Amino acid sequence: MARRAPRRVQGGRRRAPHDHAQLRPWAPRRRPDGGPGGRTRRARHAPGRAHARRRAAALRAPRGGRAVIYARRAWIVLWKDFLSERRSKETLNALFFFALLLLFLFQFALGADRERLTAALPGLLWLGFILSGLVGLGRAFLAERENDCWEGLVMMPGDKSAIYLGKVAGNLVLMVLVEAILLVLFAVFFNIDLATHLIRLTAVIGLGTIGFAAVGTLFAAMTAHVRARELLFPVLLLPVQVPVLLGAVKATEAVLRGEPLDTVAHWLGLLAAADAIYLTVGVLTFDAILEA
């Protein structure tokens, strides 16, 4: 006998043998105990996802006012440079041995003549500061250039002048360390009592170093991708540093002679004005220099 054809449902479609609610995509899933289980897995991972969203929001929009965010970006640049220098110690070691070499040269050039030494000491002191600063400032953007991190600085969100101030602060800390070493070595090699003039000398050196670091960092960024940057950097920097050098040497000479700071107030005013101008120009122009 011929087998009977299977019965079809209305519309010509064969009915599935297990047309259960679980196979329907629109039906809610059921747990074995009969309770609804569609939201259990989501609820289990909800705290972790909420924590990740909170962290991402905190990274996108840091808390605090505009000034706090600006200072935090500058601090990040400063801390990055500090950690990099602490690992390698390349710049600090190079500056230390360069300062020792300068002191030996000065010692052989001047000899034991106290009068000539007293007359030449302010200029020699700042000559050592400037030469060691040129070596340190020339390496200000060396890590970003060699490791192809310049694009990262360009794409950093927010005001790019925070990068400039962070770099200035890092160079300032490095130069202050080298200058402190140079002062101690000058006092030892040339038998000079600097303790009695230390506070006034620190104020003068601080004003001169701020201006030197401000304009030096700006020109270091300007010449970072130039082929002859080792030659071009001091050629650009030293003429602009004439007001700072002139005021710093004159004020240092008066301090070492034991005169009060009131007698060199005009030189200190020149140093303060030069520092303010250099920092303002650097903050206003660093964004264009970075993207050039």
Coordinates of C-alpha atoms in Angstrom, one line a residue:
M1 CA 0.0 0.0 0.0
A2 CA 1.2 3.5 -0.7
R3 CA 2.1 5.6 2.3
R4 CA -0.1 8.5 3.1
A5 CA 1.4 11.9 2.7
P6 CA 2.0 13.9 5.9
R7 CA -0.7 16.3 6.8
R8 CA 0.3 19.9 6.3
V9 CA -0.9 22.9 8.3
Q10 CA -2.8 25.7 6.7
G11 CA -0.7 27.8 4.3
G12 CA 1.5 24.8 3.1
R13 CA 4.1 25.1 5.9
R14 CA 5.1 22.1 7.9
R15 CA 4.7 22.6 11.6
A16 CA 7.9 22.2 13.7
P17 CA 7.7 19.2 16.0
H18 CA 8.9 21.2 19.0
D19 CA 7.4 24.7 18.5
H20 CA 8.4 25.8 22.0
A21 CA 8.7 29.3 23.4
Q22 CA 12.5 28.8 23.9
L23 CA 13.0 28.6 20.1
R24 CA 11.3 31.9 19.5
P25 CA 13.7 34.8 19.5
W26 CA 11.1 37.2 20.9
A27 CA 10.2 35.0 23.9
P28 CA 12.0 35.5 27.2
R29 CA 14.4 32.8 28.3
R30 CA 13.4 30.7 31.2
R31 CA 15.6 29.2 33.9
P32 CA 15.2 25.6 34.9
D33 CA 13.3 26.5 38.0
G34 CA 10.8 28.4 35.9
G35 CA 11.8 31.9 36.9
P36 CA 12.7 34.6 34.3
G37 CA 16.4 34.5 33.5
G38 CA 16.9 37.1 30.8
R39 CA 18.3 39.8 33.0
T40 CA 20.4 37.7 35.3
R41 CA 23.5 37.7 33.2
R42 CA 23.3 41.4 32.6
A43 CA 22.8 42.2 36.2
R44 CA 25.8 40.0 37.1
H45 CA 28.1 42.1 34.9
A46 CA 26.4 45.4 35.5
P47 CA 28.8 46.6 38.4
G48 CA 31.9 45.9 36.3
R49 CA 30.5 47.8 33.3
A50 CA 29.4 50.7 35.4
H51 CA 32.9 50.9 36.9
A52 CA 34.5 50.9 33.5
R53 CA 32.2 53.6 32.3
R54 CA 33.0 55.7 35.4
R55 CA 36.8 55.3 34.8
A56 CA 36.4 56.2 31.1
A57 CA 34.4 59.3 32.0
A58 CA 37.0 60.3 34.6
L59 CA 39.8 60.0 31.9
R60 CA 37.8 62.0 29.4
A61 CA 36.8 64.8 31.7
P62 CA 39.1 65.1 34.7
R63 CA 37.6 66.8 37.8
G64 CA 38.5 70.3 38.8
G65 CA 38.5 73.7 37.2
R66 CA 40.2 74.7 34.1
A67 CA 43.3 75.8 36.0
V68 CA 43.5 72.5 37.8
I69 CA 43.3 70.5 34.6
Y70 CA 45.9 72.8 33.0
A71 CA 48.3 72.3 35.9
R72 CA 47.7 68.5 35.9
R73 CA 48.7 68.3 32.2
A74 CA 51.9 70.3 32.9
W75 CA 52.6 68.0 35.9
I76 CA 52.2 64.9 33.7
V77 CA 54.9 66.2 31.3
L78 CA 57.2 67.1 34.2
W79 CA 56.7 63.7 35.8
K80 CA 57.3 61.9 32.6
D81 CA 60.6 63.7 32.0
F82 CA 61.6 63.0 35.6
L83 CA 61.0 59.3 35.3
S84 CA 62.8 59.1 32.0
E85 CA 65.8 60.9 33.5
R86 CA 65.8 58.8 36.6
R87 CA 66.0 55.6 34.5
S88 CA 68.7 56.7 32.1
K89 CA 70.6 59.5 34.0
E90 CA 72.1 60.5 30.6
T91 CA 71.6 64.2 30.8
L92 CA 72.6 64.6 34.5
N93 CA 75.7 62.6 34.1
A94 CA 76.8 64.4 31.0
L95 CA 76.2 67.8 32.7
F96 CA 78.1 66.8 35.8
F97 CA 81.2 65.7 33.9
F98 CA 81.0 68.8 31.7
A99 CA 80.9 71.0 34.8
L100 CA 84.0 69.3 36.2
L101 CA 85.8 69.8 32.9
L102 CA 84.9 73.5 33.0
L103 CA 86.2 73.9 36.5
F104 CA 89.5 72.3 35.6
L105 CA 89.9 74.6 32.7
F106 CA 89.1 77.7 34.8
Q107 CA 91.5 76.6 37.5
F108 CA 94.4 76.2 35.0
A109 CA 93.5 79.5 33.3
L110 CA 93.3 81.7 36.4
G111 CA 95.8 80.0 38.7
A112 CA 96.2 81.4 42.2
D113 CA 95.8 85.1 41.6
R114 CA 93.1 86.1 44.0
E115 CA 92.5 89.6 42.5
R116 CA 92.0 88.2 39.0
L117 CA 89.8 85.4 40.4
T118 CA 87.6 87.8 42.3
A119 CA 87.1 90.0 39.2
A120 CA 86.4 87.1 36.9
L121 CA 84.3 84.9 39.2
P122 CA 80.8 86.2 38.3
G123 CA 81.4 85.9 34.6
L124 CA 83.0 82.4 35.0
L125 CA 80.1 81.3 37.2
W126 CA 77.5 82.2 34.6
L127 CA 79.7 80.9 31.8
G128 CA 79.6 77.5 33.5
F129 CA 75.8 77.8 33.9
I130 CA 75.2 78.8 30.3
L131 CA 77.5 76.2 28.8
S132 CA 76.0 73.4 30.9
G133 CA 72.5 74.7 30.2
L134 CA 73.1 74.6 26.5
V135 CA 74.0 70.9 26.8
G136 CA 70.9 70.2 28.9
L137 CA 68.4 72.3 26.9
G138 CA 69.6 70.8 23.6
R139 CA 68.4 67.4 24.8
A140 CA 65.0 68.7 26.0
F141 CA 63.0 67.1 23.1
L142 CA 65.5 64.4 22.3
A143 CA 63.3 61.5 23.7
E144 CA 60.3 62.7 21.8
R145 CA 62.2 63.0 18.5
E146 CA 64.1 59.7 18.7
N147 CA 61.1 57.6 19.9
D148 CA 58.6 59.1 17.4
C149 CA 56.5 60.6 20.2
W150 CA 56.2 64.1 18.6
E151 CA 52.8 63.2 17.1
G152 CA 51.7 62.2 20.6
L153 CA 52.5 65.7 21.9
V154 CA 50.7 67.3 18.9
M155 CA 47.5 65.2 19.5
M156 CA 47.4 65.8 23.2
P157 CA 44.0 67.3 24.0
G158 CA 43.7 70.7 25.5
D159 CA 46.0 73.7 25.5
K160 CA 49.5 72.8 24.3
S161 CA 51.1 75.5 26.4
A162 CA 50.8 73.1 29.3
I163 CA 53.4 70.9 27.6
Y164 CA 55.7 73.9 27.3
L165 CA 55.4 74.8 31.0
G166 CA 56.0 71.2 32.0
K167 CA 59.1 71.1 29.9
V168 CA 60.3 74.4 31.3
A169 CA 59.8 73.1 34.8
G170 CA 61.7 69.9 34.0
N171 CA 64.6 71.8 32.5
L172 CA 64.6 74.2 35.4
V173 CA 64.9 71.4 38.0
L174 CA 67.7 69.9 36.0
M175 CA 69.6 73.2 35.7
V176 CA 69.1 74.0 39.3
L177 CA 70.7 70.7 40.3
V178 CA 73.7 71.3 38.0
E179 CA 74.1 74.9 39.3
A180 CA 74.1 73.7 42.9
I181 CA 76.9 71.2 42.0
L182 CA 78.8 74.0 40.2
L183 CA 78.4 76.4 43.2
V184 CA 79.8 73.7 45.6
L185 CA 82.7 72.9 43.3
F186 CA 83.5 76.6 42.7
A187 CA 83.6 77.1 46.5
V188 CA 85.9 74.1 46.9
F189 CA 88.2 74.7 44.0
F190 CA 88.6 78.4 44.4
N191 CA 88.4 78.6 48.2
I192 CA 85.5 81.0 48.1
D193 CA 83.1 81.6 51.0
L194 CA 79.6 81.5 49.4
A195 CA 77.7 80.7 52.6
T196 CA 77.4 84.3 53.7
H197 CA 75.9 85.3 50.3
L198 CA 73.9 82.2 49.7
I199 CA 70.3 83.6 50.1
R200 CA 70.9 86.6 47.8
L201 CA 72.9 84.6 45.4
T202 CA 70.1 82.0 45.2
A203 CA 67.6 84.7 44.3
V204 CA 69.8 86.1 41.5
I205 CA 70.6 82.7 40.1
G206 CA 66.9 81.7 40.3
L207 CA 65.8 84.8 38.3
G208 CA 68.5 84.2 35.7
T209 CA 67.8 80.5 35.4
I210 CA 64.0 80.9 34.8
G211 CA 64.6 83.2 31.8
F212 CA 67.3 80.9 30.4
A213 CA 65.1 77.8 30.7
A214 CA 62.0 79.6 29.3
V215 CA 63.6 80.8 26.1
G216 CA 65.8 77.7 25.8
T217 CA 62.9 75.3 25.9
L218 CA 61.1 77.3 23.2
F219 CA 64.1 77.3 20.9
A220 CA 64.7 73.6 21.6
A221 CA 61.2 72.8 20.3
M222 CA 61.7 75.1 17.3
T223 CA 64.9 73.4 16.3
A224 CA 63.9 69.8 17.2
H225 CA 63.5 68.7 13.6
V226 CA 66.1 70.9 12.0
R227 CA 69.0 69.0 10.4
A228 CA 71.7 71.3 11.9
R229 CA 70.0 71.8 15.3
E230 CA 73.3 71.4 17.3
L231 CA 74.7 74.4 15.5
L232 CA 71.5 76.4 15.1
F233 CA 70.3 76.1 18.7
P234 CA 73.1 78.1 20.4
V235 CA 73.2 80.6 17.5
L236 CA 69.5 81.4 18.1
L237 CA 69.6 81.2 21.9
L238 CA 72.6 83.2 23.0
P239 CA 71.7 86.6 21.3
V240 CA 68.3 86.5 22.9
Q241 CA 69.8 85.7 26.3
V242 CA 71.9 89.0 26.4
P243 CA 69.5 90.8 28.8
V244 CA 69.4 87.8 31.1
L245 CA 73.2 87.4 31.1
L246 CA 73.9 91.0 31.5
G247 CA 71.5 91.4 34.5
A248 CA 72.6 88.1 36.1
V249 CA 76.4 88.8 35.9
K250 CA 76.0 92.4 37.3
A251 CA 73.8 91.3 40.1
T252 CA 76.0 88.3 41.0
E253 CA 79.1 90.6 41.0
A254 CA 77.4 93.0 43.5
V255 CA 76.3 90.1 45.7
L256 CA 79.8 88.6 45.9
R257 CA 81.2 92.0 46.8
G258 CA 78.8 92.0 49.8
E259 CA 76.5 94.8 48.5
P260 CA 72.7 94.6 49.4
L261 CA 70.2 93.8 46.7
D262 CA 68.8 97.4 46.7
T263 CA 71.9 98.5 44.9
V264 CA 71.2 96.2 42.0
A265 CA 67.4 96.6 42.0
H266 CA 67.4 97.8 38.3
W267 CA 69.3 94.7 37.2
L268 CA 66.9 92.5 39.2
G269 CA 64.0 94.3 37.5
L270 CA 65.5 93.6 34.1
L271 CA 65.8 89.9 35.0
A272 CA 62.2 89.8 36.2
A273 CA 60.9 91.6 33.1
A274 CA 62.9 89.3 30.8
D275 CA 61.5 86.2 32.6
A276 CA 57.9 87.4 32.2
I277 CA 58.3 88.3 28.5
Y278 CA 60.0 85.0 27.7
L279 CA 57.4 82.9 29.5
T280 CA 54.5 84.8 27.9
V281 CA 55.9 84.5 24.4
G282 CA 56.5 80.8 25.0
V283 CA 53.0 80.1 26.2
L284 CA 51.5 82.1 23.3
T285 CA 53.6 80.6 20.5
F286 CA 54.3 77.0 21.6
D287 CA 51.1 75.6 20.0
A288 CA 52.1 77.0 16.6
I289 CA 55.7 75.8 17.0
L290 CA 54.6 72.3 18.0
E291 CA 52.3 71.9 15.0
A292 CA 54.7 73.4 12.5

